[in-house]
PDB file of C-alpha atoms in Angstrom:
ATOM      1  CA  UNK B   1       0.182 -13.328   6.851  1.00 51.00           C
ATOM      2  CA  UNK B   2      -0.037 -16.287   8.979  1.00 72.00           C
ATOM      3  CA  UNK B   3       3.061 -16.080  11.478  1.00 75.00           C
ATOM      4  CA  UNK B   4       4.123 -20.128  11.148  1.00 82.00           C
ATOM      5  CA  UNK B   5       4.386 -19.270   7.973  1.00 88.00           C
ATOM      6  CA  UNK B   6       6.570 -16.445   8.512  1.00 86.00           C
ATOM      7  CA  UNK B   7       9.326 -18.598  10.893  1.00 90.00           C
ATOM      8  CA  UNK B   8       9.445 -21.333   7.882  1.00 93.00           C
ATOM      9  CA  UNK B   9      10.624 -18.631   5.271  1.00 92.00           C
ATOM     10  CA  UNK B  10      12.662 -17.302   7.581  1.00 93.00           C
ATOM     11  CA  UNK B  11      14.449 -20.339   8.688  1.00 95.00           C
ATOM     12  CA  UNK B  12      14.415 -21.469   5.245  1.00 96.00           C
ATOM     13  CA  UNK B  13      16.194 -18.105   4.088  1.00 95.00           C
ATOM     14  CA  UNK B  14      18.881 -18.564   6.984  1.00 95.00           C
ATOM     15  CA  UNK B  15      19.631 -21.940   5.923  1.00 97.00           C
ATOM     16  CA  UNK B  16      19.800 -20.896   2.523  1.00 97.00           C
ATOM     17  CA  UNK B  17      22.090 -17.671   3.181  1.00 96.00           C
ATOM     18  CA  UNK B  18      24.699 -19.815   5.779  1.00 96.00           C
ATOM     19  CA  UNK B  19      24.977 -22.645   2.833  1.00 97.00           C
ATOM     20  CA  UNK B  20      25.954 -19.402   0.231  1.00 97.00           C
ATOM     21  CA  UNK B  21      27.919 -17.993   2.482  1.00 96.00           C
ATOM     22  CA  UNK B  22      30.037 -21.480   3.133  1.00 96.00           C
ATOM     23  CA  UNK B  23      30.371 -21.729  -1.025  1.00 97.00           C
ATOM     24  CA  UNK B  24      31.786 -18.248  -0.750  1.00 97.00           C
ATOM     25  CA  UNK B  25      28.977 -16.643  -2.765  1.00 97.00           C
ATOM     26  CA  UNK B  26      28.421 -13.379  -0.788  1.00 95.00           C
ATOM     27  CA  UNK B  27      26.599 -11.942  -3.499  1.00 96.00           C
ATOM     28  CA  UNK B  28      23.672 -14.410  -2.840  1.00 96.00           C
ATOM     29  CA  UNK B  29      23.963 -14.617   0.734  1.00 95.00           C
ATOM     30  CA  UNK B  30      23.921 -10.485   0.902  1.00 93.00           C
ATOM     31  CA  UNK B  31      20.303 -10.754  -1.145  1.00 94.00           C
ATOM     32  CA  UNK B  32      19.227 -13.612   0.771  1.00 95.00           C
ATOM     33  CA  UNK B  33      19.519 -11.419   3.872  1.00 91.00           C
ATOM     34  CA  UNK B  34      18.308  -8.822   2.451  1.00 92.00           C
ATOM     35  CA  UNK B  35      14.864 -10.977   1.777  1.00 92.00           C
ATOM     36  CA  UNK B  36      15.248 -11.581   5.254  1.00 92.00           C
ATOM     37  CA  UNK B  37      14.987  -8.261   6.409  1.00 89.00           C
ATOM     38  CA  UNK B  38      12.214  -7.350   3.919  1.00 87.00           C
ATOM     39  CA  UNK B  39      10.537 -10.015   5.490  1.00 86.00           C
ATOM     40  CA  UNK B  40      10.683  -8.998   9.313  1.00 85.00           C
ATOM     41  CA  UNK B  41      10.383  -5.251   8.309  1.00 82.00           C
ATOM     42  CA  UNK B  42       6.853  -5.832   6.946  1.00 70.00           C
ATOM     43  CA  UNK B  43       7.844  -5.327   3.311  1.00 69.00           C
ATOM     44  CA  UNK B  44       5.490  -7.840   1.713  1.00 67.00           C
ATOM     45  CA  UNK B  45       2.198  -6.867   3.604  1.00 66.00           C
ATOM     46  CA  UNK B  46      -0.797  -4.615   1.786  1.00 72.00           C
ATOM     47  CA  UNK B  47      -1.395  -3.025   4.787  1.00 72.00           C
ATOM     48  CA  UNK B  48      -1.436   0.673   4.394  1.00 74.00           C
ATOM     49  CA  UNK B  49      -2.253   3.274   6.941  1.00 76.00           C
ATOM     50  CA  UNK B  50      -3.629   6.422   6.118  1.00 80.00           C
ATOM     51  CA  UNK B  51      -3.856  10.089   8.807  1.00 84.00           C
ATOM     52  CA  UNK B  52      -5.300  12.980   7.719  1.00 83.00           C
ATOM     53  CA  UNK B  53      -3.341  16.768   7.713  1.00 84.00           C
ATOM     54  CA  UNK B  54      -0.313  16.609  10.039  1.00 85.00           C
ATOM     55  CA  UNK B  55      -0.240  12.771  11.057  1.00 83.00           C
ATOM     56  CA  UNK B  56      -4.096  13.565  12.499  1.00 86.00           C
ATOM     57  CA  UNK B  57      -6.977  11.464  11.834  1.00 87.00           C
ATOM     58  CA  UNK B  58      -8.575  11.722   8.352  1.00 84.00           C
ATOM     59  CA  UNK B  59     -12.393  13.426   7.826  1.00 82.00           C
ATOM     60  CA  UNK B  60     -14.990  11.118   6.988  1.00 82.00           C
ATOM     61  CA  UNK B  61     -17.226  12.521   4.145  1.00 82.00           C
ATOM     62  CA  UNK B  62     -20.539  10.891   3.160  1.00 84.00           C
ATOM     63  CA  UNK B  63     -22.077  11.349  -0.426  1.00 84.00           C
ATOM     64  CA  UNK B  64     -24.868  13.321   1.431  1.00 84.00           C
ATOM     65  CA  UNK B  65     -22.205  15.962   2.979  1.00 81.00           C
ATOM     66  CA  UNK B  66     -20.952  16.032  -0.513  1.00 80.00           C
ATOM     67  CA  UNK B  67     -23.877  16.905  -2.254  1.00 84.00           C
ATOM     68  CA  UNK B  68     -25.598  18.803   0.982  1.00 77.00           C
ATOM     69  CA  UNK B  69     -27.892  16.480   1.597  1.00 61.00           C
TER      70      UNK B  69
END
């Protein structure tokens, strides 16, 4: 995810929350900051990290250790 693009929804969703917020509709400004924090925290990534037992590294099989090759 391209970090400019990142700052623009971000501003954009700050604006958007701070113009609810002035209408008195809390119940949009509370999701709009909670897209917000979605946002920062990583929410709408597909990164995924994968350990092995315990948090340790994972084992690397091959098709030949599989079969005993």
């Amino acid at each position: 995810m391209n970090r400019r693009n990142r700052a623009v929804r971000l501003r954009t969703l700050q604006r958007m929350a701070e113009k609810a917020e002035t209408m008195g509709n809390t119940v949009l400004a509370k999701g709009l900051l909670e897209q917000a924090a979605k946002e920062v925290g990583n929410a709408y990534t597909n990164r995924r990290e994968l350990s092995g037992p315990k948090g340790g590294p994972m084992q690397v099989r091959t098709l030949a250790d599989f079969y005993g090759g």
